[in-house]
């Protein structure tokens, strides 16, 4: 344990500094957080510098940052308030750059929401998450919704919504996975996670072979829960309220925390929550 000035740099502090660096935080922001929690300027600076130097020397941050790739997204040139999605106008309610998040109003009609719920309801089963080791999937406590997948273009309604998404986000229909519908009952949630696949994990080869990485997500709200159920982005303290017919789009140009795309579905506190999710791949999803 190094002693500098009157404050002691603990192993916990060093570990925290390394975690911040791995998550892509800029050193000046890490320094500002340390100052805000009472660390003296010189102590904070030296702890940061020494910890990062030691960590680099240990070889453990030489994992290269993946190169950014093209991602889907609406054309937000000149800050439009309404975007044309091929068959209807969609409102732009909020935009953010890092992470790239766009909240859309009136993406689906009430009738489309109700039809999706009715078609999905009889086919629901407990949602699963990807198992890193094998690329398969399993039930996990972090994800307590029930869900189902439509095949791409399975119904006329799916095909219409897929065309709308492709038009709005300038991304081919064939790069999209089939629509997934999720149902959350009170208490159900989807803890913060990344939608991309961790390329370092064994078992990802088979997943990535079906169209490459995921690069964008559109979560469409099919009802309005009484309380709770927001889509949250903890890195930037953003909470998107689930409102029937609205949607939240976000993209991630590399499979790394620097894209800041960590997100989750907060627990439903009262009522129920229905969403449809469209994941977009780099290439054709087969
Ligand atoms: O239901 C949601 O709000 C939600 C949150 C995070 C859905 C997903 N992720 C997803 O389907 O990936
Ligand atoms: Zn997600």
CSV table of C-alpha atoms and ligand atoms in Angstrom, one decimal:
chain,number,residue,atom,x,y,z
A,1,UNK,CA,0.0,0.0,0.0
A,2,UNK,CA,1.6,3.3,-1.1
A,3,UNK,CA,1.4,6.3,1.3
A,4,UNK,CA,1.3,9.7,-0.3
A,5,UNK,CA,0.6,12.9,1.6
A,6,UNK,CA,-1.9,12.2,4.4
A,7,UNK,CA,-4.1,10.0,2.2
A,8,UNK,CA,-3.5,6.3,1.6
A,9,UNK,CA,-3.9,4.8,-1.9
A,10,UNK,CA,-5.7,1.5,-1.3
A,11,UNK,CA,-5.8,-1.6,-3.5
A,12,UNK,CA,-9.5,-1.0,-3.9
A,13,UNK,CA,-8.8,2.5,-5.3
A,14,UNK,CA,-6.2,1.0,-7.7
A,15,UNK,CA,-8.7,-1.7,-8.8
A,16,UNK,CA,-11.4,1.0,-9.4
A,17,UNK,CA,-9.0,3.1,-11.5
A,18,UNK,CA,-8.2,0.1,-13.7
A,19,UNK,CA,-11.9,-0.7,-14.1
A,20,UNK,CA,-12.6,2.9,-15.2
A,21,UNK,CA,-9.8,2.7,-17.7
A,22,UNK,CA,-11.1,-0.6,-19.1
A,23,UNK,CA,-14.6,0.9,-19.4
A,24,UNK,CA,-13.0,3.6,-21.6
A,25,UNK,CA,-13.2,6.5,-19.2
A,26,UNK,CA,-10.9,9.4,-19.9
A,27,UNK,CA,-8.1,9.9,-17.3
A,28,UNK,CA,-9.3,13.5,-16.7
A,29,UNK,CA,-12.8,12.2,-15.9
A,30,UNK,CA,-11.4,9.6,-13.5
A,31,UNK,CA,-9.3,12.3,-11.9
A,32,UNK,CA,-12.4,14.6,-11.5
A,33,UNK,CA,-14.4,11.7,-9.9
A,34,UNK,CA,-11.6,11.1,-7.4
A,35,UNK,CA,-11.4,14.9,-6.6
A,36,UNK,CA,-15.2,14.9,-6.2
A,37,UNK,CA,-15.0,12.1,-3.6
A,38,UNK,CA,-12.4,13.9,-1.5
A,39,UNK,CA,-9.0,12.8,-2.9
A,40,UNK,CA,-6.4,15.5,-2.8
A,41,UNK,CA,-5.3,16.7,-6.3
A,42,UNK,CA,-1.6,15.5,-6.0
A,43,UNK,CA,-2.6,12.2,-4.4
A,44,UNK,CA,-5.2,11.5,-7.0
A,45,UNK,CA,-2.9,12.4,-9.9
A,46,UNK,CA,0.0,10.3,-8.7
A,47,UNK,CA,-2.3,7.3,-7.9
A,48,UNK,CA,-3.8,7.5,-11.4
A,49,UNK,CA,-0.5,7.8,-13.2
A,50,UNK,CA,1.2,5.0,-11.2
A,51,UNK,CA,-1.8,2.6,-11.4
A,52,UNK,CA,-2.2,3.0,-15.1
A,53,UNK,CA,1.6,2.7,-15.7
A,54,UNK,CA,1.8,-0.5,-13.5
A,55,UNK,CA,-1.3,-1.9,-15.3
A,56,UNK,CA,0.1,-1.2,-18.8
A,57,UNK,CA,3.4,-2.8,-17.7
A,58,UNK,CA,1.6,-5.9,-16.6
A,59,UNK,CA,0.4,-6.3,-20.2
A,60,UNK,CA,-3.3,-6.7,-19.3
A,61,UNK,CA,-4.6,-3.6,-21.2
A,62,UNK,CA,-3.0,-4.6,-24.4
A,63,UNK,CA,-6.3,-6.0,-25.6
A,64,UNK,CA,-6.7,-3.7,-28.7
A,65,UNK,CA,-9.8,-1.6,-28.9
A,66,UNK,CA,-11.8,-2.9,-31.8
A,67,UNK,CA,-12.0,-0.7,-34.9
A,68,UNK,CA,-15.3,1.2,-35.2
A,69,UNK,CA,-17.7,-0.1,-38.0
A,70,UNK,CA,-20.6,1.5,-39.8
A,71,UNK,CA,-23.9,1.4,-37.8
A,72,UNK,CA,-27.6,1.9,-38.6
A,73,UNK,CA,-29.2,5.2,-37.7
A,74,UNK,CA,-31.7,7.9,-38.7
A,75,UNK,CA,-30.6,10.9,-40.6
A,76,UNK,CA,-30.5,13.6,-38.0
A,77,UNK,CA,-29.0,16.3,-40.2
A,78,UNK,CA,-30.5,19.7,-39.3
A,79,UNK,CA,-32.3,18.3,-36.2
A,80,UNK,CA,-35.6,17.2,-37.7
A,81,UNK,CA,-38.5,16.9,-35.4
A,82,UNK,CA,-40.2,14.3,-37.6
A,83,UNK,CA,-38.6,11.6,-39.8
A,84,UNK,CA,-40.2,9.8,-42.8
A,85,UNK,CA,-40.1,6.1,-42.3
A,86,UNK,CA,-41.4,5.1,-45.7
A,87,UNK,CA,-45.1,4.7,-44.7
A,88,UNK,CA,-45.5,7.2,-41.8
A,89,UNK,CA,-43.8,10.1,-40.0
A,90,UNK,CA,-42.1,9.3,-36.7
A,91,UNK,CA,-41.3,12.0,-34.1
A,92,UNK,CA,-37.8,12.6,-32.8
A,93,UNK,CA,-38.3,13.0,-29.0
A,94,UNK,CA,-34.7,12.9,-27.8
A,95,UNK,CA,-31.2,12.3,-29.2
A,96,UNK,CA,-27.9,11.6,-27.6
A,97,UNK,CA,-24.5,11.2,-29.2
A,98,UNK,CA,-22.5,9.0,-26.8
A,99,UNK,CA,-24.0,6.5,-26.6
A,100,UNK,CA,-26.0,7.2,-29.8
A,101,UNK,CA,-29.6,7.0,-28.5
A,102,UNK,CA,-32.7,8.3,-30.3
A,103,UNK,CA,-36.1,8.2,-28.7
A,104,UNK,CA,-38.9,8.0,-31.3
A,105,UNK,CA,-42.6,8.9,-30.9
A,106,UNK,CA,-45.4,7.2,-32.8
A,107,UNK,CA,-43.3,4.5,-34.4
A,108,UNK,CA,-46.1,1.9,-34.2
A,109,UNK,CA,-49.9,2.5,-34.2
A,110,UNK,CA,-52.0,1.2,-31.3
A,111,UNK,CA,-53.4,-1.4,-33.6
A,112,UNK,CA,-50.0,-2.7,-34.6
A,113,UNK,CA,-49.0,-2.9,-31.0
A,114,UNK,CA,-52.1,-4.9,-30.1
A,115,UNK,CA,-51.7,-7.2,-33.1
A,116,UNK,CA,-48.1,-8.0,-32.2
A,117,UNK,CA,-49.1,-8.8,-28.6
A,118,UNK,CA,-51.9,-11.0,-29.7
A,119,UNK,CA,-49.7,-12.9,-32.1
A,120,UNK,CA,-46.9,-13.3,-29.6
A,121,UNK,CA,-48.9,-14.2,-26.4
A,122,UNK,CA,-49.6,-17.9,-27.2
A,123,UNK,CA,-45.9,-18.5,-28.1
A,124,UNK,CA,-44.1,-17.0,-25.0
A,125,UNK,CA,-41.6,-19.0,-23.0
A,126,UNK,CA,-39.0,-17.9,-20.4
A,127,UNK,CA,-36.4,-15.6,-22.0
A,128,UNK,CA,-32.8,-16.9,-22.3
A,129,UNK,CA,-29.4,-15.3,-22.5
A,130,UNK,CA,-26.4,-16.3,-24.6
A,131,UNK,CA,-23.9,-18.6,-22.9
A,132,UNK,CA,-20.4,-17.3,-23.7
A,133,UNK,CA,-18.7,-20.6,-23.5
A,134,UNK,CA,-20.8,-22.4,-26.1
A,135,UNK,CA,-22.7,-19.7,-28.0
A,136,UNK,CA,-26.0,-21.5,-26.9
A,137,UNK,CA,-28.5,-20.0,-24.6
A,138,UNK,CA,-30.0,-20.6,-21.2
A,139,UNK,CA,-32.4,-19.2,-18.6
A,140,UNK,CA,-30.7,-16.6,-16.4
A,141,UNK,CA,-31.8,-14.7,-13.2
A,142,UNK,CA,-30.7,-11.4,-14.9
A,143,UNK,CA,-33.5,-11.8,-17.4
A,144,UNK,CA,-36.9,-12.6,-16.0
A,145,UNK,CA,-39.2,-11.8,-18.9
A,146,UNK,CA,-41.0,-14.2,-21.2
A,147,UNK,CA,-40.5,-13.9,-24.9
A,148,UNK,CA,-40.6,-15.3,-28.4
A,149,UNK,CA,-39.0,-14.7,-31.8
A,150,UNK,CA,-40.8,-14.2,-35.1
A,151,UNK,CA,-38.9,-15.2,-38.2
A,152,UNK,CA,-38.0,-12.3,-40.4
A,153,UNK,CA,-41.0,-11.5,-42.6
A,154,UNK,CA,-43.1,-14.2,-40.9
A,155,UNK,CA,-46.3,-12.2,-41.1
A,156,UNK,CA,-47.4,-9.2,-43.2
A,157,UNK,CA,-47.3,-7.1,-40.0
A,158,UNK,CA,-43.7,-8.2,-39.2
A,159,UNK,CA,-42.7,-7.4,-42.8
A,160,UNK,CA,-44.3,-4.0,-42.7
A,161,UNK,CA,-42.5,-3.1,-39.4
A,162,UNK,CA,-39.2,-4.4,-40.8
A,163,UNK,CA,-39.5,-2.2,-43.9
A,164,UNK,CA,-40.2,0.8,-41.7
A,165,UNK,CA,-37.2,0.1,-39.5
A,166,UNK,CA,-34.9,-0.4,-42.6
A,167,UNK,CA,-36.2,2.9,-44.1
A,168,UNK,CA,-35.8,4.9,-41.0
A,169,UNK,CA,-32.4,3.5,-39.9
A,170,UNK,CA,-30.9,3.1,-43.4
A,171,UNK,CA,-30.1,-0.5,-42.8
A,172,UNK,CA,-31.0,-3.5,-45.0
A,173,UNK,CA,-34.0,-5.6,-43.9
A,174,UNK,CA,-31.8,-8.7,-44.4
A,175,UNK,CA,-29.3,-7.5,-41.8
A,176,UNK,CA,-32.0,-7.7,-39.1
A,177,UNK,CA,-32.8,-10.6,-36.8
A,178,UNK,CA,-36.4,-11.6,-36.5
A,179,UNK,CA,-38.5,-9.5,-34.2
A,180,UNK,CA,-38.4,-10.6,-30.6
A,181,UNK,CA,-41.5,-9.9,-28.3
A,182,UNK,CA,-40.9,-9.7,-24.6
A,183,UNK,CA,-43.5,-9.7,-21.8
A,184,UNK,CA,-42.6,-8.5,-18.3
A,185,UNK,CA,-44.9,-9.1,-15.3
A,186,UNK,CA,-44.5,-7.0,-12.0
A,187,UNK,CA,-41.0,-7.5,-10.7
A,188,UNK,CA,-39.6,-8.8,-14.0
A,189,UNK,CA,-36.6,-7.0,-15.4
A,190,UNK,CA,-33.6,-7.3,-17.7
A,191,UNK,CA,-30.5,-6.3,-15.8
A,192,UNK,CA,-28.0,-4.0,-17.5
A,193,UNK,CA,-26.2,-5.8,-20.3
A,194,UNK,CA,-24.6,-5.2,-23.8
A,195,UNK,CA,-26.5,-6.4,-26.8
A,196,UNK,CA,-23.3,-7.1,-28.8
A,197,UNK,CA,-21.6,-10.5,-28.5
A,198,UNK,CA,-18.3,-10.6,-26.6
A,199,UNK,CA,-15.8,-11.5,-29.3
A,200,UNK,CA,-13.3,-12.7,-26.7
A,201,UNK,CA,-15.5,-15.5,-25.5
A,202,UNK,CA,-15.3,-19.0,-26.8
A,203,UNK,CA,-18.4,-20.1,-28.5
A,204,UNK,CA,-19.0,-16.7,-30.2
A,205,UNK,CA,-17.8,-18.0,-33.6
A,206,UNK,CA,-21.1,-19.8,-34.4
A,207,UNK,CA,-23.1,-16.8,-33.2
A,208,UNK,CA,-21.0,-14.3,-35.3
A,209,UNK,CA,-21.1,-16.5,-38.4
A,210,UNK,CA,-24.8,-15.6,-38.8
A,211,UNK,CA,-24.3,-12.0,-39.9
A,212,UNK,CA,-21.4,-10.7,-37.8
A,213,UNK,CA,-21.8,-8.5,-34.7
A,214,UNK,CA,-24.9,-6.7,-33.6
A,215,UNK,CA,-24.5,-3.0,-34.2
A,216,UNK,CA,-27.9,-1.5,-33.3
A,217,UNK,CA,-31.1,-2.2,-31.3
A,218,UNK,CA,-34.6,-0.8,-31.6
A,219,UNK,CA,-36.8,-1.5,-28.6
A,220,UNK,CA,-40.5,-0.7,-29.5
A,221,UNK,CA,-43.0,-0.3,-26.6
A,222,UNK,CA,-46.2,-2.3,-27.2
A,223,UNK,CA,-48.1,-1.0,-24.1
A,224,UNK,CA,-47.6,1.6,-21.3
A,225,UNK,CA,-46.9,-0.1,-17.9
A,226,UNK,CA,-48.5,1.6,-14.9
A,227,UNK,CA,-45.2,2.1,-13.2
A,228,UNK,CA,-41.6,1.1,-13.8
A,229,UNK,CA,-40.2,-0.8,-16.8
A,230,UNK,CA,-38.1,2.1,-18.3
A,231,UNK,CA,-35.2,1.2,-20.6
A,232,UNK,CA,-32.1,2.5,-18.7
A,233,UNK,CA,-28.6,3.4,-19.8
A,234,UNK,CA,-26.6,3.4,-16.5
A,235,UNK,CA,-23.4,4.8,-17.9
A,236,UNK,CA,-25.1,8.1,-18.7
A,237,UNK,CA,-28.0,8.0,-16.2
A,238,UNK,CA,-30.6,8.0,-18.9
A,239,UNK,CA,-34.0,6.5,-18.4
A,240,UNK,CA,-36.5,6.1,-21.3
A,241,UNK,CA,-40.1,5.8,-20.3
A,242,UNK,CA,-42.0,3.0,-22.0
A,243,UNK,CA,-44.9,4.6,-23.9
A,244,UNK,CA,-47.1,2.5,-26.2
A,245,UNK,CA,-46.1,3.1,-29.8
A,246,UNK,CA,-42.8,4.8,-29.0
A,247,UNK,CA,-39.4,3.3,-29.5
A,248,UNK,CA,-35.8,3.7,-28.4
A,249,UNK,CA,-33.0,3.2,-30.9
A,250,UNK,CA,-29.3,2.8,-29.9
A,251,UNK,CA,-26.2,1.8,-31.8
A,252,UNK,CA,-22.7,0.6,-30.8
A,253,UNK,CA,-20.0,0.9,-33.4
A,254,UNK,CA,-17.6,-1.6,-31.6
A,255,UNK,CA,-18.2,-4.5,-29.2
A,256,UNK,CA,-16.6,-2.6,-26.3
A,257,UNK,CA,-17.7,-0.6,-23.3
A,258,UNK,CA,-16.3,2.6,-24.9
A,259,UNK,CA,-19.5,2.6,-27.0
A,260,UNK,CA,-21.3,3.3,-23.7
A,261,UNK,CA,-24.3,1.1,-24.8
A,262,UNK,CA,-24.8,-0.7,-21.5
A,263,UNK,CA,-28.6,-0.8,-21.0
A,264,UNK,CA,-31.3,-2.7,-19.2
A,265,UNK,CA,-35.0,-3.0,-18.6
A,266,UNK,CA,-35.8,-1.7,-15.1
A,267,UNK,CA,-38.2,-3.8,-13.0
A,268,UNK,CA,-41.9,-3.4,-13.8
A,269,UNK,CA,-43.4,-2.0,-10.5
A,270,UNK,CA,-47.1,-2.1,-11.4
A,271,UNK,CA,-49.0,-3.4,-14.5
A,272,UNK,CA,-47.2,-5.3,-17.2
A,273,UNK,CA,-44.8,-4.4,-20.0
A,274,UNK,CA,-44.6,-5.6,-23.6
A,275,UNK,CA,-41.8,-4.7,-26.0
A,276,UNK,CA,-40.7,-5.8,-29.5
A,277,UNK,CA,-36.9,-5.7,-30.1
A,278,UNK,CA,-35.2,-5.6,-33.4
A,279,UNK,CA,-31.4,-6.3,-33.4
A,280,UNK,CA,-29.4,-5.3,-36.4
A,281,UNK,CA,-26.2,-7.1,-37.6
A,282,UNK,CA,-23.2,-5.8,-39.6
A,283,UNK,CA,-24.0,-8.2,-42.4
A,284,UNK,CA,-26.8,-10.4,-43.7
A,285,UNK,CA,-28.5,-12.3,-40.9
A,286,UNK,CA,-29.0,-15.9,-41.9
B,1,LIG,O1,-37.4,-4.2,-22.4
B,1,LIG,C1,-36.4,-3.4,-22.4
B,1,LIG,O2,-36.6,-2.3,-22.0
B,1,LIG,C2,-35.1,-3.9,-22.8
B,1,LIG,C3,-34.0,-3.4,-22.1
B,1,LIG,C4,-32.8,-3.9,-22.5
B,1,LIG,C5,-34.9,-4.8,-23.8
B,1,LIG,C6,-33.6,-5.2,-24.2
B,1,LIG,N1,-32.6,-4.7,-23.5
B,1,LIG,C7,-33.3,-6.1,-25.2
B,1,LIG,O3,-34.3,-6.7,-25.8
B,1,LIG,O4,-32.1,-6.3,-25.6
B,2,LIG,ZN1,-30.7,-5.3,-24.6
